[in-house]
CSV table of C-alpha atoms in Angstrom, one decimal:
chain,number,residue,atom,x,y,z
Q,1,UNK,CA,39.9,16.0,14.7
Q,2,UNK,CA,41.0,12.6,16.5
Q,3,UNK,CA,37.9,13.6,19.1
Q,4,UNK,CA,35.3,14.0,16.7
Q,5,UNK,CA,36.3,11.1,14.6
Q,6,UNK,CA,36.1,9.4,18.2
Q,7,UNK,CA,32.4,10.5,18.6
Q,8,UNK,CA,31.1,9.7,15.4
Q,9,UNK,CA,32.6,6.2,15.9
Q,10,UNK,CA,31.6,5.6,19.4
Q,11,UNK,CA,27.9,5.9,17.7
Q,12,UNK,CA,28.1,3.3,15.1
Q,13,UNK,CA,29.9,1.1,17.9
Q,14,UNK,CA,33.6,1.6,16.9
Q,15,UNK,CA,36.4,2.2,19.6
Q,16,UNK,CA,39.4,4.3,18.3
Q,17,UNK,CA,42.5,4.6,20.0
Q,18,UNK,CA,44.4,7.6,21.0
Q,19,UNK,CA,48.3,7.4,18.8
Q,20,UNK,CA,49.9,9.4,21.4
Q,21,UNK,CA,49.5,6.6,23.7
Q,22,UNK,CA,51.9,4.6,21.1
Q,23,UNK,CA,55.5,4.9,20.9
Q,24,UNK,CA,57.4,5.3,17.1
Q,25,UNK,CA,57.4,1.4,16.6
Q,26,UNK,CA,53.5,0.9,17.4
Q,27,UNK,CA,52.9,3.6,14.7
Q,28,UNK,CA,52.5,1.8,11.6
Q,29,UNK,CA,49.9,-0.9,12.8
Q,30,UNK,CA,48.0,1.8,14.6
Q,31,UNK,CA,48.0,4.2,11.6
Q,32,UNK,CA,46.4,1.3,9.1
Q,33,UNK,CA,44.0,0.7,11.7
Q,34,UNK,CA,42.8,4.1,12.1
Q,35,UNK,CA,42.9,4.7,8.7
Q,36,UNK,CA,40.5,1.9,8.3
Q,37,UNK,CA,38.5,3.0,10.7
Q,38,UNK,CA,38.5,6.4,9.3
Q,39,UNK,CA,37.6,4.3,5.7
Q,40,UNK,CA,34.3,2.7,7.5
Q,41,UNK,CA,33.0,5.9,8.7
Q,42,UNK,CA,33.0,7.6,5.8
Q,43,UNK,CA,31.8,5.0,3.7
Q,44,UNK,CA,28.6,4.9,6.7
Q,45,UNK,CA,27.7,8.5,6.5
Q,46,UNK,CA,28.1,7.9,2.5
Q,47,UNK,CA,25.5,5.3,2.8
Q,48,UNK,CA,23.4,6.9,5.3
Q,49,UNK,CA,23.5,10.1,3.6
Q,50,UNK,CA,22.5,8.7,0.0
Q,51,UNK,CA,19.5,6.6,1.9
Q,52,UNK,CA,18.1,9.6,3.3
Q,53,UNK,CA,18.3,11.7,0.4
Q,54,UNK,CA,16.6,8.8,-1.7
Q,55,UNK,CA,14.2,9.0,0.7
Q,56,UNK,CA,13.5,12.6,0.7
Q,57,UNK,CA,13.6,12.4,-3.7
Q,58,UNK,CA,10.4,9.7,-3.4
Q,59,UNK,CA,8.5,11.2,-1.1
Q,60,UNK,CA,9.2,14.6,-3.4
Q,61,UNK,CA,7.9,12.8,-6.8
Q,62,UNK,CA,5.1,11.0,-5.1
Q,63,UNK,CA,4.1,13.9,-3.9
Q,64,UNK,CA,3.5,15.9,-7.4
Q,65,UNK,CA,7.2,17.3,-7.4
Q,66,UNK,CA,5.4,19.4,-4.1
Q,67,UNK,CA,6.8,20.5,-0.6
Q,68,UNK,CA,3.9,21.9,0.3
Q,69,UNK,CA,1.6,20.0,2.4
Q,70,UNK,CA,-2.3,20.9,2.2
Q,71,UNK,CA,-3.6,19.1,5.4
Q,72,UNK,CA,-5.4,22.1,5.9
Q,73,UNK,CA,-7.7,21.7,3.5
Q,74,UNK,CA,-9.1,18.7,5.0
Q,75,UNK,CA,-11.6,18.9,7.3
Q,76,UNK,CA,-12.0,14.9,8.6
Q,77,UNK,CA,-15.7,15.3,10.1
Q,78,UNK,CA,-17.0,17.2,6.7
Q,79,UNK,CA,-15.6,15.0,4.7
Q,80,UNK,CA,-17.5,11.9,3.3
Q,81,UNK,CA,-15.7,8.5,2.3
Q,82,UNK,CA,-16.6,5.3,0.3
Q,83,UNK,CA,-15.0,2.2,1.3
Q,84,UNK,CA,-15.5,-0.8,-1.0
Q,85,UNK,CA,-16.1,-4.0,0.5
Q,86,UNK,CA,-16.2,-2.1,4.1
Q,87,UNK,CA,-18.6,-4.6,6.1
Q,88,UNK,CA,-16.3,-6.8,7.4
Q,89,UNK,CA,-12.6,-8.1,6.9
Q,90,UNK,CA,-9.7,-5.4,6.6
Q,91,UNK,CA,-12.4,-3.0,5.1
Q,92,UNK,CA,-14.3,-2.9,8.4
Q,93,UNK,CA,-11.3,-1.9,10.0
Q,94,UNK,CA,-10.6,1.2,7.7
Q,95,UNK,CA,-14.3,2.4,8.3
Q,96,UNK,CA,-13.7,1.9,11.9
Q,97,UNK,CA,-10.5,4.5,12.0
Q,98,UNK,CA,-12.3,6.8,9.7
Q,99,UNK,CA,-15.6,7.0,11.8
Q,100,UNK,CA,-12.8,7.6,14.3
Q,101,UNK,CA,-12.1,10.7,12.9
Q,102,UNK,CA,-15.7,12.2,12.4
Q,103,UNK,CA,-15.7,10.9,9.0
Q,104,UNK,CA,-19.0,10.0,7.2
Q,105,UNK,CA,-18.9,6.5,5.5
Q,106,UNK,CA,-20.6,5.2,2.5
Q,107,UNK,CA,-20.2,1.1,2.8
Q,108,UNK,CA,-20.6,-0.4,-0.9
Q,109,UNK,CA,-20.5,-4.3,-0.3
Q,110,UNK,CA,-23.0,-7.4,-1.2
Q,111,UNK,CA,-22.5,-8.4,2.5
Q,112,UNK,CA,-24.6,-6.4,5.3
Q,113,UNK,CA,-22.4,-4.7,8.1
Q,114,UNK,CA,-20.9,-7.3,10.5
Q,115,UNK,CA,-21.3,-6.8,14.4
Q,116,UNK,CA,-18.0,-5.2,14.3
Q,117,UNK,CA,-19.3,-1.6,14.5
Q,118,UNK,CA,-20.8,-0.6,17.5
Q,119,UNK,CA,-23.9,1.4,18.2
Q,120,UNK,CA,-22.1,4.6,18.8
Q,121,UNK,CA,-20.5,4.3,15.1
Q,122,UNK,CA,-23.4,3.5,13.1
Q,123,UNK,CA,-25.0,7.1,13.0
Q,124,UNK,CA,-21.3,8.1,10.3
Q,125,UNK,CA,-22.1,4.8,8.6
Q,126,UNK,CA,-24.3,4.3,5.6
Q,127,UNK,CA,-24.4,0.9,4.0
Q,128,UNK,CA,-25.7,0.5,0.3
Q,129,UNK,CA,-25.7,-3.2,-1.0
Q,130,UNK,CA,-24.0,-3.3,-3.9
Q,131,UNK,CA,-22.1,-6.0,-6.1
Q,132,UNK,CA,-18.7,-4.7,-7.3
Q,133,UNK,CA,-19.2,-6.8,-10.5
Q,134,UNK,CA,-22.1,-4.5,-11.9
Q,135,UNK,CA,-21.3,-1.4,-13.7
Q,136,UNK,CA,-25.1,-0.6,-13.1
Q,137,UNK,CA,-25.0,-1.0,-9.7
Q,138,UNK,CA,-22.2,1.2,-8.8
Q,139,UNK,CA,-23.5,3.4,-10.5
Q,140,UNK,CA,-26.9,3.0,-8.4
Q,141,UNK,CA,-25.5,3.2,-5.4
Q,142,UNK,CA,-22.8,6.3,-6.5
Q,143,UNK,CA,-26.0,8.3,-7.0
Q,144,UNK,CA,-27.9,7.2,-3.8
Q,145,UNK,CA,-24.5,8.3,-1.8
Q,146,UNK,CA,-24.0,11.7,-3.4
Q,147,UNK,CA,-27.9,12.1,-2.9
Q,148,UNK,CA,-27.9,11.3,0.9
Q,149,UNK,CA,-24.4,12.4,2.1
Q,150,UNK,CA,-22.8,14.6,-0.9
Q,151,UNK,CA,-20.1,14.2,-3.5
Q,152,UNK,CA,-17.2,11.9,-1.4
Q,153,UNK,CA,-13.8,12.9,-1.3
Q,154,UNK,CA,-12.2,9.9,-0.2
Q,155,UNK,CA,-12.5,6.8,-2.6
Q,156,UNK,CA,-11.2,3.3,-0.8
Q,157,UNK,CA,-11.0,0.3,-3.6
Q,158,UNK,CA,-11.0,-2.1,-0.7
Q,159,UNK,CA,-12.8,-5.5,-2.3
Q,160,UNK,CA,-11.4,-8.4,-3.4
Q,161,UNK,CA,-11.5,-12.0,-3.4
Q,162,UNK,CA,-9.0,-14.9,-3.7
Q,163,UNK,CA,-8.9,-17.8,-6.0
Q,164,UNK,CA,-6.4,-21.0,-6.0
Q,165,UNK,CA,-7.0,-22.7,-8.9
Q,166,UNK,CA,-4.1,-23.4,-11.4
Q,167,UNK,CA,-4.0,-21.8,-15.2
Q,168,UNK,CA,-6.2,-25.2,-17.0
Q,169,UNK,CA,-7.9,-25.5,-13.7
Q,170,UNK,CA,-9.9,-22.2,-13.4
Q,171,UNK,CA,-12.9,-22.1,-14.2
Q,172,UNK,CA,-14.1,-18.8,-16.6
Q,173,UNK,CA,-16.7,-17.4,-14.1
Q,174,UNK,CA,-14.1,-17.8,-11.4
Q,175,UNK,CA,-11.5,-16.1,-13.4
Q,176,UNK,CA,-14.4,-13.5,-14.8
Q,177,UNK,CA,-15.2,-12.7,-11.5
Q,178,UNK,CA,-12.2,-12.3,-9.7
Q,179,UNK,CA,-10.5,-9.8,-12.5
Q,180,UNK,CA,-14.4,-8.0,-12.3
Q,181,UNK,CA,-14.0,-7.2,-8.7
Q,182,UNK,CA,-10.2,-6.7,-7.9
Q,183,UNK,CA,-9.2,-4.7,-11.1
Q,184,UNK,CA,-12.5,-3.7,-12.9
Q,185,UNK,CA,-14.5,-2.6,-10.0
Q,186,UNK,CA,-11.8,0.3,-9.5
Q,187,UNK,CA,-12.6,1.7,-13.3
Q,188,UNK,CA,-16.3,1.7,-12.3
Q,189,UNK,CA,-15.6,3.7,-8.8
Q,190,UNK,CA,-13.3,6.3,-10.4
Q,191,UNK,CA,-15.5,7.1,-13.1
Q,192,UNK,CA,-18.4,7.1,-10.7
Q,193,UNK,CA,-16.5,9.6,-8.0
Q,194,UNK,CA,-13.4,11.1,-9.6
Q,195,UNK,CA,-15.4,14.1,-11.6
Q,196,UNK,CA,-16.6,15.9,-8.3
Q,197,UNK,CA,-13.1,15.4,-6.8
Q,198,UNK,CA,-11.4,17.0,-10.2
Q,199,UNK,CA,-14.2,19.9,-9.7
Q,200,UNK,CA,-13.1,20.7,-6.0
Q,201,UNK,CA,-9.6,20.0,-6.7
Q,202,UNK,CA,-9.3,17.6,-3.7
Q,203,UNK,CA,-9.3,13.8,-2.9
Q,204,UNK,CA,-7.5,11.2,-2.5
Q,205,UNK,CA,-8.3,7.6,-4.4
Q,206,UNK,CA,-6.4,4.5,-2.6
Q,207,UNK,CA,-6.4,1.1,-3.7
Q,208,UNK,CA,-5.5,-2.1,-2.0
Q,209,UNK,CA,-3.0,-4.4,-3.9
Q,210,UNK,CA,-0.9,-6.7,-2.3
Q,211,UNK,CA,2.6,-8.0,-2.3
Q,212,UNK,CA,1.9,-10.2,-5.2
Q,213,UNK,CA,2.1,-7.1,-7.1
Q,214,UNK,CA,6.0,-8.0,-7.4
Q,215,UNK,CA,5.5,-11.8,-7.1
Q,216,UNK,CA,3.4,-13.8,-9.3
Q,217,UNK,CA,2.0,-17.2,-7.1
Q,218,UNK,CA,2.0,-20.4,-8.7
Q,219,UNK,CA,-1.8,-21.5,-7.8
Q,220,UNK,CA,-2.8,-17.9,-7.8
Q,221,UNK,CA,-1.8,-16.3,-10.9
Q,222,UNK,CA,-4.9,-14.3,-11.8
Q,223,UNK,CA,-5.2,-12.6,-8.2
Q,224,UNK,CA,-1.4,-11.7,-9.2
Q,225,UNK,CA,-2.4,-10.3,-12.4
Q,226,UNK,CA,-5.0,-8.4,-10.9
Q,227,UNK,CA,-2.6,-6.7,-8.5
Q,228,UNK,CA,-0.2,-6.0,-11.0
Q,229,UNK,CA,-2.2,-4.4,-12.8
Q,230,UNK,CA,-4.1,-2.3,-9.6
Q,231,UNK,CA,0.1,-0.6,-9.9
Q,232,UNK,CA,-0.3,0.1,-13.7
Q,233,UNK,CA,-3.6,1.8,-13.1
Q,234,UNK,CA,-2.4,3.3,-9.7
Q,235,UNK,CA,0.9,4.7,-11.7
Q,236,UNK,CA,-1.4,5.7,-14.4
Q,237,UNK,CA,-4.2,7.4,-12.6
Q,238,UNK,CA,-1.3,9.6,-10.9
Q,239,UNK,CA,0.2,11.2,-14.4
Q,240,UNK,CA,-3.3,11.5,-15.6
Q,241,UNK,CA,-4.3,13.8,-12.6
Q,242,UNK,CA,-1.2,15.5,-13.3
Q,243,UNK,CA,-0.6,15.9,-16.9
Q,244,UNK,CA,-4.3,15.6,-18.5
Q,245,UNK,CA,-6.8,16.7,-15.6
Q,246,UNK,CA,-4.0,19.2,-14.6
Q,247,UNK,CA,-5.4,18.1,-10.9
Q,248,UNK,CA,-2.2,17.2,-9.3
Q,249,UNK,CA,-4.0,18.5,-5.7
Q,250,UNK,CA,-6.1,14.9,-6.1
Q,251,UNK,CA,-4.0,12.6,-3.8
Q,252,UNK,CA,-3.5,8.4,-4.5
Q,253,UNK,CA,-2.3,6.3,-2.9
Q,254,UNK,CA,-1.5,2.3,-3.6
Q,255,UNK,CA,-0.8,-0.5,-0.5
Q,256,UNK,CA,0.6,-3.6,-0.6
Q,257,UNK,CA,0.2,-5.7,2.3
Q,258,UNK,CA,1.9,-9.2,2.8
Q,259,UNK,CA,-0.3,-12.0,3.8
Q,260,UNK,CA,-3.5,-10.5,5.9
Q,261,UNK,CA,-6.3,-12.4,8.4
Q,262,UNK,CA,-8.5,-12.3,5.8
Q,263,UNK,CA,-11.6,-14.8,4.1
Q,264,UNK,CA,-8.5,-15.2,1.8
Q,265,UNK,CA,-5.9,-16.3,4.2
Q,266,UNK,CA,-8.8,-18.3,5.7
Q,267,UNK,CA,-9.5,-20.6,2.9
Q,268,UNK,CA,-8.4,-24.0,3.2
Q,269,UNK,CA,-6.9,-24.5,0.2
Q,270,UNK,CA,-4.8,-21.2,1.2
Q,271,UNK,CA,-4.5,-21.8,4.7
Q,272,UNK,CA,-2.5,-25.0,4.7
Q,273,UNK,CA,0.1,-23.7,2.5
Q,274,UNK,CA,0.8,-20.5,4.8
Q,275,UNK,CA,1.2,-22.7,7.7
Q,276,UNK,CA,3.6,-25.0,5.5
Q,277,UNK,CA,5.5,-22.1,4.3
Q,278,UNK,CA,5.7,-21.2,8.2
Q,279,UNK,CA,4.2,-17.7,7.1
Q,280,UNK,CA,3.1,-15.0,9.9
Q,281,UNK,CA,-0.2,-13.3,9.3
Q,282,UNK,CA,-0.5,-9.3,9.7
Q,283,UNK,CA,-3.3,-8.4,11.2
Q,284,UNK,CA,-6.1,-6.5,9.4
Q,285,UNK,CA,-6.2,-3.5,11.6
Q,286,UNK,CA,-2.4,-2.6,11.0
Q,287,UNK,CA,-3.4,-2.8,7.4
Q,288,UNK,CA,-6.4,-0.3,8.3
Q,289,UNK,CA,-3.9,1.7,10.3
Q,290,UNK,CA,-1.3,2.5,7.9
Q,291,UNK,CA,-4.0,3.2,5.5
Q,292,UNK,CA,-5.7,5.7,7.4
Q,293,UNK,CA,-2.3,7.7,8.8
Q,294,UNK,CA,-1.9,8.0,5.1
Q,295,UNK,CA,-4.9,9.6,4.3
Q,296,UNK,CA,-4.6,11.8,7.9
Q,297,UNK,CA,-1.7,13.1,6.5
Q,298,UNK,CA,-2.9,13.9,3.0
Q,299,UNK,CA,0.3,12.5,1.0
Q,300,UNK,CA,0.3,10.6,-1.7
Q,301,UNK,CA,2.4,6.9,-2.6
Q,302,UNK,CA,3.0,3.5,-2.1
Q,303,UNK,CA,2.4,1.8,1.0
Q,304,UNK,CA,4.6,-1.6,1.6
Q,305,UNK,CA,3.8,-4.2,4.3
Q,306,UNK,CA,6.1,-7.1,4.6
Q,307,UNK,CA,9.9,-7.1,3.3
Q,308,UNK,CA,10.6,-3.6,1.8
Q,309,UNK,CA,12.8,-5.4,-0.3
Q,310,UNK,CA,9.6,-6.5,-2.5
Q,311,UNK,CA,8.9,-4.1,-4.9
Q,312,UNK,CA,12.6,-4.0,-6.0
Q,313,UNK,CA,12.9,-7.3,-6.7
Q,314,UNK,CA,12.0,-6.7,-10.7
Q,315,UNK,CA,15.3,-5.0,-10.3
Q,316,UNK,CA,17.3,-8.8,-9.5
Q,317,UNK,CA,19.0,-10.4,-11.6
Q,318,UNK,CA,16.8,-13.6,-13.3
Q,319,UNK,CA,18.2,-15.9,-11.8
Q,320,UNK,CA,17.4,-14.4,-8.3
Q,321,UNK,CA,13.7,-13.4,-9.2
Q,322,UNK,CA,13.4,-17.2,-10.1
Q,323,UNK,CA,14.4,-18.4,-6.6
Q,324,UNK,CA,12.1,-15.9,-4.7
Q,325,UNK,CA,9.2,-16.5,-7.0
Q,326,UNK,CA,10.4,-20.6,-6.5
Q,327,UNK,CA,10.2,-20.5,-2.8
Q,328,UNK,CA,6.7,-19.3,-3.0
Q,329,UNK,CA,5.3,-21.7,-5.6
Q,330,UNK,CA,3.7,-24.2,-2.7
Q,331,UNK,CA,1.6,-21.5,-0.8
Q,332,UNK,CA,-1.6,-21.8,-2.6
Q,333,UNK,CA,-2.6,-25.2,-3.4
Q,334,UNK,CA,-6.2,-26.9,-4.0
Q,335,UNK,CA,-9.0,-25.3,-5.9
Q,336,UNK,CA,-11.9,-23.0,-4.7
Q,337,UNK,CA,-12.3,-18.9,-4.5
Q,338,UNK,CA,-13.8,-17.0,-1.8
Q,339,UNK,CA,-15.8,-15.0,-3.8
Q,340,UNK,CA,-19.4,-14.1,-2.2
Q,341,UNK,CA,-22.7,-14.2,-4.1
């Protein structure tokens, strides 16, 4: 017994000591700190054991209460994808890693493609200029994709802008446009592509959100809405697949990434406060790369970049919420939106 316990504590960097190398009057120190020992150990593999099993539980219910995985009904170099705002920016990164795969790519954006693709990835890539904000032209270029490349199973919500402008600052357009392209863009594309995927029983929906899905910004607070409200409809989508289009096979996933190399993060009325707050940028092809191992290995969930202590922090007590929302309430300062026309 006293050799395994001496194992499992030489792991977790514990050093136990043999009693028979005591005499009678060394015994009772030596027993409290074994048993102590003993305590800490057990307490560990409690903790490590219940971690583990909450992991295995989430990845259980995000996956449709399922242990099967159906990777093989994907076939990455038959399957066709639309990526929203795909030209340039994180978005041109995702297309990059699915062209990677064989994947043919449908680019909905009001930009052109940036130089960022090369020659040898253009033939998988078909760009359709489209604004996000128009119902009528998603719905133009939904039916020019399915015409040229076929229904798509994969559905990447990838736009959005940034604004920093304070509540009486705002101005309506900005605020029109910003909730029309990071939240109202992603009705249009669902309704648009999610019938063909119900048909074949197979897809997978993902939207972008952000961090300030937990935290609202001061100086941002309609991108923070918007975000929060990407989860609702994210959380939503997911029990409607399940319980009313009895489609549960239809993956979706949600990712939050932390501050991002982005037009956003570039704005100077952004920028300043990041480098202020001493904040470190992620770089938009990790974002692209834990997007597309997601969709590689067809599951479904939430995908967090930056402190994983985030999303619970709804869970804190108010008075702690306050603090973390307080020591973020200088980042975006000035006025002005990076929203493209």
């Amino acid at each position: 017994m006293f050799r395994c316990l001496t194992l499992v504590a030489t792991c977790i960097g514990l050093q136990l000591v043999d009693p028979t190398a005591f005499d009678i009057s060394d015994s009772l120190p030596l027993g409290l700190h074994q048993a102590t020992t003993i305590r800490l150990i057990k307490w560990g593999l409690a903790a490590w054991t219940t971690v583990e099993a909450n992991a295995v539980l989430n990845s259980w219910a995000e996956n449709r209460w399922s242990w099967k995985n159906d990777k093989s009904d994907w076939n990455w170099p038959g399957e066709v994808a639309v990526v929203t705002g795909g030209s340039a920016g994180i978005g041109a990164c995702v297309v990059k890693k699915l062209v990677s795969h064989g994947t043919k790519v449908a680019v909905l954006d009001i930009g052109p493609l940036s130089s960022h693709f090369t020659d040898a990835e253009r033939p998988l890539i078909r760009y359709y200029r489209c604004d996000v904000t128009s119902r009528d032209d998603i719905h133009r270029a939904a039916e020019a994709v399915r015409s040229d490349m076929g229904p798509p199973s994969i559905l990447i919500n990838n736009a959005g802008i940034g604004n920093a402008y304070t509540i009486l600052d705002i101005p309506t357009e900005a605020l029109r446009t910003l909730f029309e392209i990071n939240l109202i863009s992603h009705w249009s594309t669902i309704h648009e592509f999610l019938p063909d995927m119900i048909a074949k029983k197979k897809g997978h929906i993902m939207s972008v959100a952000s961090l300030a899905s937990f935290v609202a910004l001061a100086g941002a607070v309609d991108y923070s809405a918007t975000k929060a409200a990407l989860l609702a409809l994210h959380e939503g989508l997911t029990q409607e697949l399940k319980h009313r289009y009895k489609c549960p096979q239809i993956k979706t996933t949600i990712v939050h990434p932390g501050w991002t190399k982005s037009a956003i993060t570039a704005h100077e009325a952004i920028k300043v406060g990041l480098k202020q707050a001493g904040v470190s940028l992620l770089e938009p092809e990790d974002v692209a790369d834990a997007m597309i191992k997601q969709i590689i290995a067809a599951k479904s969930g939430q995908i967090v970049l930056g402190p994983a202590i985030l999303p619970k922090i709804r869970a804190f007590p108010m008075w702690l919420q306050e603090i973390v929302r307080d020591s973020q309430a200088n980042v975006v300062s000035g006025n002005g939106s990076t929203a493209t026309k």
